[in-house]
PDB file of C-alpha atoms in Angstrom:
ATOM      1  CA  UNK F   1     -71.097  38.447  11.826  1.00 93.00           C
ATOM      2  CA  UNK F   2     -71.381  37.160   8.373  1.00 97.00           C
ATOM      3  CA  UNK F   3     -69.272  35.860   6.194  1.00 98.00           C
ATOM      4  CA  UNK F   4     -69.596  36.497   2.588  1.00 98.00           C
ATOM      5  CA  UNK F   5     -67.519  35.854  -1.040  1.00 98.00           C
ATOM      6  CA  UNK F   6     -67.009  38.702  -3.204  1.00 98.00           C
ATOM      7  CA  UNK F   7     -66.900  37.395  -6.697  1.00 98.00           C
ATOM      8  CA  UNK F   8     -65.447  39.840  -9.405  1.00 97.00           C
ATOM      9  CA  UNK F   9     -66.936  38.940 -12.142  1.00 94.00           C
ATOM     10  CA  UNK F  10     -64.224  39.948 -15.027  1.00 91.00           C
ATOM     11  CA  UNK F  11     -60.876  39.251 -15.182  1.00 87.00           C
ATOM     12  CA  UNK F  12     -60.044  42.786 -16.202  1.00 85.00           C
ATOM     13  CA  UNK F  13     -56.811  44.475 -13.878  1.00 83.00           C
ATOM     14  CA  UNK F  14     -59.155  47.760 -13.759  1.00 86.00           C
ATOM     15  CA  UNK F  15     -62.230  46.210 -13.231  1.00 93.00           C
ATOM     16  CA  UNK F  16     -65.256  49.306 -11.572  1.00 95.00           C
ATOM     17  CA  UNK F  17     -66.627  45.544 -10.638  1.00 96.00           C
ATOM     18  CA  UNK F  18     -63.481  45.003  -8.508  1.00 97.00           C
ATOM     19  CA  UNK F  19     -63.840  49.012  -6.979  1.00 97.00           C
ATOM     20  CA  UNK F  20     -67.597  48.437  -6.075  1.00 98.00           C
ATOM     21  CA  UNK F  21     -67.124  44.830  -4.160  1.00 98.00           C
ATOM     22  CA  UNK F  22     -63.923  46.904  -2.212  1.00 98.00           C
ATOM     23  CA  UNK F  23     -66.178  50.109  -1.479  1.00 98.00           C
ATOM     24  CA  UNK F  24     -68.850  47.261  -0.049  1.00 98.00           C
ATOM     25  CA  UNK F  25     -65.856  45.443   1.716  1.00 98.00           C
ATOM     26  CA  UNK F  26     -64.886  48.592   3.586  1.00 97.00           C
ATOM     27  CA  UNK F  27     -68.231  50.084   4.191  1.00 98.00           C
ATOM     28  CA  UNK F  28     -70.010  47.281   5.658  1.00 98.00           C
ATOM     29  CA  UNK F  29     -67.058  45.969   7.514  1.00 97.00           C
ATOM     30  CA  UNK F  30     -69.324  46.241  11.322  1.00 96.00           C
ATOM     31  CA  UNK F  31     -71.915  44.383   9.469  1.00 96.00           C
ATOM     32  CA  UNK F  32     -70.110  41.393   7.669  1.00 97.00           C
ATOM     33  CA  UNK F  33     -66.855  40.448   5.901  1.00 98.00           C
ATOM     34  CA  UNK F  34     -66.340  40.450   2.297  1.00 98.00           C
ATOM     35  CA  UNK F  35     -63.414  38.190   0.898  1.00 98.00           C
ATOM     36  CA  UNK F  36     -63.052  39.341  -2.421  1.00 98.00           C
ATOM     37  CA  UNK F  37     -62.323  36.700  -5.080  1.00 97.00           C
ATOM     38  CA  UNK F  38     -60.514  37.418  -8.825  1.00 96.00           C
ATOM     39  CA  UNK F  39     -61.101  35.094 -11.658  1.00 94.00           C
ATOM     40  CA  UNK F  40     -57.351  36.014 -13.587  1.00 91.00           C
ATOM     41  CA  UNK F  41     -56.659  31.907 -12.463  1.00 90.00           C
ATOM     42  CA  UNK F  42     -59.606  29.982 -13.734  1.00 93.00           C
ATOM     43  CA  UNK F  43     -59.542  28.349 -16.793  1.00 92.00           C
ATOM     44  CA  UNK F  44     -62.452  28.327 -19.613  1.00 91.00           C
ATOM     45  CA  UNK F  45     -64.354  25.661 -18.943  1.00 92.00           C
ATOM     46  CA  UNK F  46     -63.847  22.103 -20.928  1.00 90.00           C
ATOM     47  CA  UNK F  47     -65.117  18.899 -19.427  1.00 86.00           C
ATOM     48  CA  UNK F  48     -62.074  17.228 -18.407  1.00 86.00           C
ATOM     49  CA  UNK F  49     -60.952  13.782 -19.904  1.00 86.00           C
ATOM     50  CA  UNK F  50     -60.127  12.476 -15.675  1.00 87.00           C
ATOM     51  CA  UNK F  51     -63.545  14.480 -14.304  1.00 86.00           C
ATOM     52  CA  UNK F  52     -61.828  16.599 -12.094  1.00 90.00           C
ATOM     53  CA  UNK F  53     -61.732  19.801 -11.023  1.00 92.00           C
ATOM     54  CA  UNK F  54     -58.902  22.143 -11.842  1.00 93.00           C
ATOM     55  CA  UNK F  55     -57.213  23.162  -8.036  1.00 94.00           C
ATOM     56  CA  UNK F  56     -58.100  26.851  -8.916  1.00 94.00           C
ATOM     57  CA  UNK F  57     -61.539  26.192  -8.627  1.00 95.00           C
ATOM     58  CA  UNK F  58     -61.745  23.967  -6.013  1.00 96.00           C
ATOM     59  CA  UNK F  59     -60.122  26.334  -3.407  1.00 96.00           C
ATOM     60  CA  UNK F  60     -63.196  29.062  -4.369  1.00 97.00           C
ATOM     61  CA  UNK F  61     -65.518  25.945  -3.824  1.00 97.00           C
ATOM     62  CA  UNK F  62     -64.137  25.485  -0.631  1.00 97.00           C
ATOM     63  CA  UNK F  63     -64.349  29.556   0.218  1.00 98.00           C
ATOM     64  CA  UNK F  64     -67.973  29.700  -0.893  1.00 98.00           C
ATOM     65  CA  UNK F  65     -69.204  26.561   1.057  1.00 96.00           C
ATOM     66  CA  UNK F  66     -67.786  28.109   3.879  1.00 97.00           C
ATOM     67  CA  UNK F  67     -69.266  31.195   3.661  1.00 98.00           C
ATOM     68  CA  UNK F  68     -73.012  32.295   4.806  1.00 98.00           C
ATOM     69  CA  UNK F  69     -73.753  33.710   1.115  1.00 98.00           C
ATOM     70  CA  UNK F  70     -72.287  34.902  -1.877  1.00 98.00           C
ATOM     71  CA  UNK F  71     -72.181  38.267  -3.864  1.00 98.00           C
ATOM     72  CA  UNK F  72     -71.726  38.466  -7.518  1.00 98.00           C
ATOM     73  CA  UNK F  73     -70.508  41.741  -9.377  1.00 97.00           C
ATOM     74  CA  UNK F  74     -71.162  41.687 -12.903  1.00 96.00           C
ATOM     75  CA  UNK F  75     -69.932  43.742 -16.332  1.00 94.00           C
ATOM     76  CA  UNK F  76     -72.142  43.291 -19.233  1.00 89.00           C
ATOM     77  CA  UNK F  77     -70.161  42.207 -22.385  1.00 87.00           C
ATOM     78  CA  UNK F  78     -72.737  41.867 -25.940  1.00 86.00           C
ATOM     79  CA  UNK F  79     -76.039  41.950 -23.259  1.00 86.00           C
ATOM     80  CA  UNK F  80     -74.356  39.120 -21.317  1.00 90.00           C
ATOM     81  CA  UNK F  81     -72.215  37.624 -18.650  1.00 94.00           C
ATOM     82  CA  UNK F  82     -68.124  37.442 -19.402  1.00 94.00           C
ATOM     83  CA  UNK F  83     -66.926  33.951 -20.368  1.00 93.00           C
ATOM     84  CA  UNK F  84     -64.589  33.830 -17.247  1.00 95.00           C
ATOM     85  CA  UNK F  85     -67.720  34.155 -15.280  1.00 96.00           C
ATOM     86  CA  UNK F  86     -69.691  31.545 -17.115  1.00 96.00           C
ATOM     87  CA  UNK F  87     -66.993  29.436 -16.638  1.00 95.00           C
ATOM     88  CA  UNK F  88     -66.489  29.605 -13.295  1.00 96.00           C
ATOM     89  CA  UNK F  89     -70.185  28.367 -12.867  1.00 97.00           C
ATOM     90  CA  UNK F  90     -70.193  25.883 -14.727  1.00 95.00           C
ATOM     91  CA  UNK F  91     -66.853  24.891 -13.267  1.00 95.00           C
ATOM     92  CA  UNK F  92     -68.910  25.017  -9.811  1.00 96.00           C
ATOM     93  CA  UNK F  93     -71.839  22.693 -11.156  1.00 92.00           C
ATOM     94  CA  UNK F  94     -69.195  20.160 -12.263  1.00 92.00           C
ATOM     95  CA  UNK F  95     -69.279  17.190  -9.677  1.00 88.00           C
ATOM     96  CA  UNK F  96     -69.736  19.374  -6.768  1.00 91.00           C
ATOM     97  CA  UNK F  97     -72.872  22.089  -6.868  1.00 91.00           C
ATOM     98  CA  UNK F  98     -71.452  24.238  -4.324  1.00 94.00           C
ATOM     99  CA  UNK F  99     -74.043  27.101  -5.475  1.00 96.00           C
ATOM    100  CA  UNK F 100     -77.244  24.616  -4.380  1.00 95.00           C
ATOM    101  CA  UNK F 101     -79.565  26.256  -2.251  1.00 95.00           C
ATOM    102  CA  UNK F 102     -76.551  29.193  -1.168  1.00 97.00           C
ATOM    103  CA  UNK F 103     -77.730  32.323  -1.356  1.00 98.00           C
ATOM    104  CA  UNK F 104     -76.696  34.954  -3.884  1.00 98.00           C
ATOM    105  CA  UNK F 105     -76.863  38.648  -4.016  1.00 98.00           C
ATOM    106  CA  UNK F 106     -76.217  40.026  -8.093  1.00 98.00           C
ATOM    107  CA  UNK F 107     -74.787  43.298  -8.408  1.00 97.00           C
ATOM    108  CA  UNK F 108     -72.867  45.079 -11.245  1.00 96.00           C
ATOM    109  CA  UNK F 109     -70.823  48.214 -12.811  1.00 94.00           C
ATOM    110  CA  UNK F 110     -71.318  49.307 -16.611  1.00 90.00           C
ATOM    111  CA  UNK F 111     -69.166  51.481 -18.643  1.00 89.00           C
ATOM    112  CA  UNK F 112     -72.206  52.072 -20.425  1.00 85.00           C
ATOM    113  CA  UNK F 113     -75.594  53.999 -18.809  1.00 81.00           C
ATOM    114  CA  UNK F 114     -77.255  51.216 -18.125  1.00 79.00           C
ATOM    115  CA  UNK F 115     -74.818  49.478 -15.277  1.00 81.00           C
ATOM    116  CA  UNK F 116     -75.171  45.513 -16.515  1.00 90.00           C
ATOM    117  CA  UNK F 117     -78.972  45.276 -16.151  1.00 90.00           C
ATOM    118  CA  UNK F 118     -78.976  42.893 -18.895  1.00 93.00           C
ATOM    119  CA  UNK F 119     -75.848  40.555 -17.438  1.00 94.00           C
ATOM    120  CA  UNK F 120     -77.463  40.647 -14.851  1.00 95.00           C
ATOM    121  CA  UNK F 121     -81.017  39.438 -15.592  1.00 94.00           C
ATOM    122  CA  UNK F 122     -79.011  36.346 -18.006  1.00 95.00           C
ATOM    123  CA  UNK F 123     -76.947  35.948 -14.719  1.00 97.00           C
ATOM    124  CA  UNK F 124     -80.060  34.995 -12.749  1.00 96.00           C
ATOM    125  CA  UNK F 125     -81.059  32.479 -15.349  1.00 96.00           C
ATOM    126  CA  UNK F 126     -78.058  30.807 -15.126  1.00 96.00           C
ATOM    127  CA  UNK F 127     -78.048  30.754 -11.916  1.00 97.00           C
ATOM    128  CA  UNK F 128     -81.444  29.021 -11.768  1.00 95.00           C
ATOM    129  CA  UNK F 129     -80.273  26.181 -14.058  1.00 93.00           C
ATOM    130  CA  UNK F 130     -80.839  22.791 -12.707  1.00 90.00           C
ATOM    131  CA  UNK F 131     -77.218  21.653 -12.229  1.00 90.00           C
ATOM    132  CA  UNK F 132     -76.605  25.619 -10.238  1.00 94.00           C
ATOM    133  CA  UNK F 133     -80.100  25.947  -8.156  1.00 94.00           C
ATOM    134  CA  UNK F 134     -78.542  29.141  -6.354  1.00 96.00           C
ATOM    135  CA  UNK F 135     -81.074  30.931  -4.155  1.00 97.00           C
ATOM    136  CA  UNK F 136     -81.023  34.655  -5.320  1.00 98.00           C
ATOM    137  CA  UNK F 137     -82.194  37.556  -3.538  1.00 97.00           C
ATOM    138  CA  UNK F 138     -85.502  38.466  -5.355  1.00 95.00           C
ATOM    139  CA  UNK F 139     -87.111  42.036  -6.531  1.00 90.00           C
ATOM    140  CA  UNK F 140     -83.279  43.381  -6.272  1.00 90.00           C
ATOM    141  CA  UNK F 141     -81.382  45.361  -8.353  1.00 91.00           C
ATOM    142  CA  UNK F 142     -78.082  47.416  -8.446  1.00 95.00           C
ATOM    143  CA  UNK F 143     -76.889  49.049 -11.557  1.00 94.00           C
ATOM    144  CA  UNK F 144     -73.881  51.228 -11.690  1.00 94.00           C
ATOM    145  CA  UNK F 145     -74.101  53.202 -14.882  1.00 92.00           C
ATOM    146  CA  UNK F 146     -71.071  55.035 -16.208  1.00 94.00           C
ATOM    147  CA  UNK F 147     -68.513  53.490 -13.778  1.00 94.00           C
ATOM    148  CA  UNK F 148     -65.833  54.759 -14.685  1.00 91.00           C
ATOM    149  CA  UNK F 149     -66.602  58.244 -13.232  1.00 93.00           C
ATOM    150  CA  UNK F 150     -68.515  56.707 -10.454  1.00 93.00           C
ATOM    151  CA  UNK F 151     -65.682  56.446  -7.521  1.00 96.00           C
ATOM    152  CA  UNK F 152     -63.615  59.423  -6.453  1.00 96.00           C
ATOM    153  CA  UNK F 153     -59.646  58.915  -5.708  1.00 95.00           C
ATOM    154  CA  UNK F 154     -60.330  57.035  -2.953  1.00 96.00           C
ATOM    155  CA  UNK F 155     -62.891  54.623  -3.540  1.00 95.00           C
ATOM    156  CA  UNK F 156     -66.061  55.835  -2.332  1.00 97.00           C
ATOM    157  CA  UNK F 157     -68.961  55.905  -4.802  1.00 97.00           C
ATOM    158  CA  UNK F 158     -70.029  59.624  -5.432  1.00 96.00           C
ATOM    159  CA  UNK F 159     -73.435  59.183  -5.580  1.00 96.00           C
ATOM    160  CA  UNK F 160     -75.221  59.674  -2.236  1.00 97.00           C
ATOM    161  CA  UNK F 161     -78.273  57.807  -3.781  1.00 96.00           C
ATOM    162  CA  UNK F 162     -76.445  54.757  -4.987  1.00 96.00           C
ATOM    163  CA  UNK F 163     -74.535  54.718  -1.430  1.00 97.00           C
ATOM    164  CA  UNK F 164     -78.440  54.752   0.500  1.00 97.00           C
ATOM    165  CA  UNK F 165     -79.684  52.111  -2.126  1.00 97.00           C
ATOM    166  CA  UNK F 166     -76.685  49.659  -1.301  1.00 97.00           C
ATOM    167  CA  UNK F 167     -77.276  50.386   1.924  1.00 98.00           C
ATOM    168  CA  UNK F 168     -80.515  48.570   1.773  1.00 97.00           C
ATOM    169  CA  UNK F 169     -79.910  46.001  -0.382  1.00 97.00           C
ATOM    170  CA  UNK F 170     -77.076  44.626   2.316  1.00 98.00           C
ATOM    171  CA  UNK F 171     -79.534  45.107   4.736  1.00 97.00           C
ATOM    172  CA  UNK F 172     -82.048  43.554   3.122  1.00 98.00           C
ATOM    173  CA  UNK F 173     -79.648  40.718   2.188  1.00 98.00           C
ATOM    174  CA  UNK F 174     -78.670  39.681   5.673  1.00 98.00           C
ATOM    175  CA  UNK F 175     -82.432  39.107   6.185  1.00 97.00           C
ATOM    176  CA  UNK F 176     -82.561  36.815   2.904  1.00 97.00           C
ATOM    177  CA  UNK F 177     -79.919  35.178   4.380  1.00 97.00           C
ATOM    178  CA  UNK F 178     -81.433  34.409   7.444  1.00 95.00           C
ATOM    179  CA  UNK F 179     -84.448  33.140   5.610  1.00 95.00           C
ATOM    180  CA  UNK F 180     -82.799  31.171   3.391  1.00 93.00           C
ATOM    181  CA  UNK F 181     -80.756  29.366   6.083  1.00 90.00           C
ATOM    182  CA  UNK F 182     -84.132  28.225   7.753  1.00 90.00           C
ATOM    183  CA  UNK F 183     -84.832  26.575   3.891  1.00 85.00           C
ATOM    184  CA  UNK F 184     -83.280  23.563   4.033  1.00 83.00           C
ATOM    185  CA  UNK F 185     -85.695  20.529   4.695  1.00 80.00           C
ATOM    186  CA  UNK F 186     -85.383  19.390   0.595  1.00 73.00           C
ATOM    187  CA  UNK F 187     -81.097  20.397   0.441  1.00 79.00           C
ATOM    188  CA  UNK F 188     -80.513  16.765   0.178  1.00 80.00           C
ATOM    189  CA  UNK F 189     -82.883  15.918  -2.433  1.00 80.00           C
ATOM    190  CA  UNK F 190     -81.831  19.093  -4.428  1.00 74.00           C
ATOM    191  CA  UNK F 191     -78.238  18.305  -4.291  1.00 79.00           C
ATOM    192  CA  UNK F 192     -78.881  14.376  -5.679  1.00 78.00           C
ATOM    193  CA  UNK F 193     -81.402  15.703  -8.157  1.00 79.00           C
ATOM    194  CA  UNK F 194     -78.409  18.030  -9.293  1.00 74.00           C
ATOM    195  CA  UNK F 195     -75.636  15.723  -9.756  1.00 76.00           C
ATOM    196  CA  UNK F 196     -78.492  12.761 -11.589  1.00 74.00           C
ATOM    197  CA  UNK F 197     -79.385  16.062 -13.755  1.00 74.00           C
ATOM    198  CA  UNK F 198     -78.459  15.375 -17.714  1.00 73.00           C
ATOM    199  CA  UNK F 199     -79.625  17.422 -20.682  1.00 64.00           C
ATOM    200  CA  UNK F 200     -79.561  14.095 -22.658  1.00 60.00           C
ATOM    201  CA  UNK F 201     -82.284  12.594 -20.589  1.00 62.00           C
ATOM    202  CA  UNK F 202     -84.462  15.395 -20.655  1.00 53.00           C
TER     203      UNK F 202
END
């Protein structure tokens, strides 16, 4: 079975992000396990005077370089990413890349009607930047519009559609992953190309 992180990514205590990794958590619990990770404990990013990384950080490092792939679940704040999630990646291209080459599944839940589609196309740019080199599913898409009314009293999305088309994005992410883990023969380059990587050079 796999083993996947569940990154929630606001820091909100009523995050719909938080409710949609849970509903995947409990649904696909015969198909793989979902630790679920909260951001309330990592700090903005600021390059550090002694180059290391804050403890916080390191122990999600740890989680996600254990795990077989990662899934994101994004708001959209001003057509973007949050600044706790932003952090948190640049946090994990800091010294130790732990998003090289892993793969990533992007999800997300919207207040608005339009479920993060925005956040979530800036996420996959960032995602692709040269220090990050994540390995994202392709042609995949989940936007949960109008979240708020989108999960009854006990969890479960209402929507019989978005249920079926989560459905087969999982699916169709434990074959990504399977592909992906078969695409390693340059990992090493990547990962010294990563940390030799410098804006200032360019």
């Amino acid at each position: 079975m796999k083993q996947f992180i569940g990154i929630v990514g606001s820091n909100s205590r009523q995050s719909t992000n938080r409710e949609l990794l849970q509903f995947m958590q409990q649904r696909f619990e015969s198909e793989a396990t979902i630790e679920i990770i909260d951001l309330n404990q990592i700090p903005l990013f600021d390059k550090p005077s002694d180059f290391q990384v804050p403890a916080a950080v390191t122990e999600i490092a740890a989680k996600i370089t254990a795990a077989d792939g990662v899934i994101i679940s994004t708001p959209e704040y001003d057509h973007s990413v949050p600044a706790v999630l932003t952090s948190l990646l640049a946090w994990l291209s800091y010294k130790i890349y732990t998003l090289l080459d892993k793969p990533v599944m992007i999800i997300g839940a919207s207040y608005g009607g339009l479920g993060s589609s925005r956040a979530q196309s800036h996420l996959r740019q960032i995602l692709d930047a040269p220090e990050i080199k994540a390995r994202v599913m392709p042609s995949s898409e989940f936007l949960l519009g109008n979240s708020l009314a989108a999960f009854d009293e006990h969890g479960q999305l209402k929507s019989a559609d978005q249920v079926q088309k989560l459905d087969g994005l999982l699916a169709d992410f434990l074959v990504f992953v399977g592909i992906t883990e078969q695409l390693n023969h340059a990992h090493e380059m990547a990962q010294k190309e990563a940390a030799h990587f410098s804006w200032e050079n360019l």
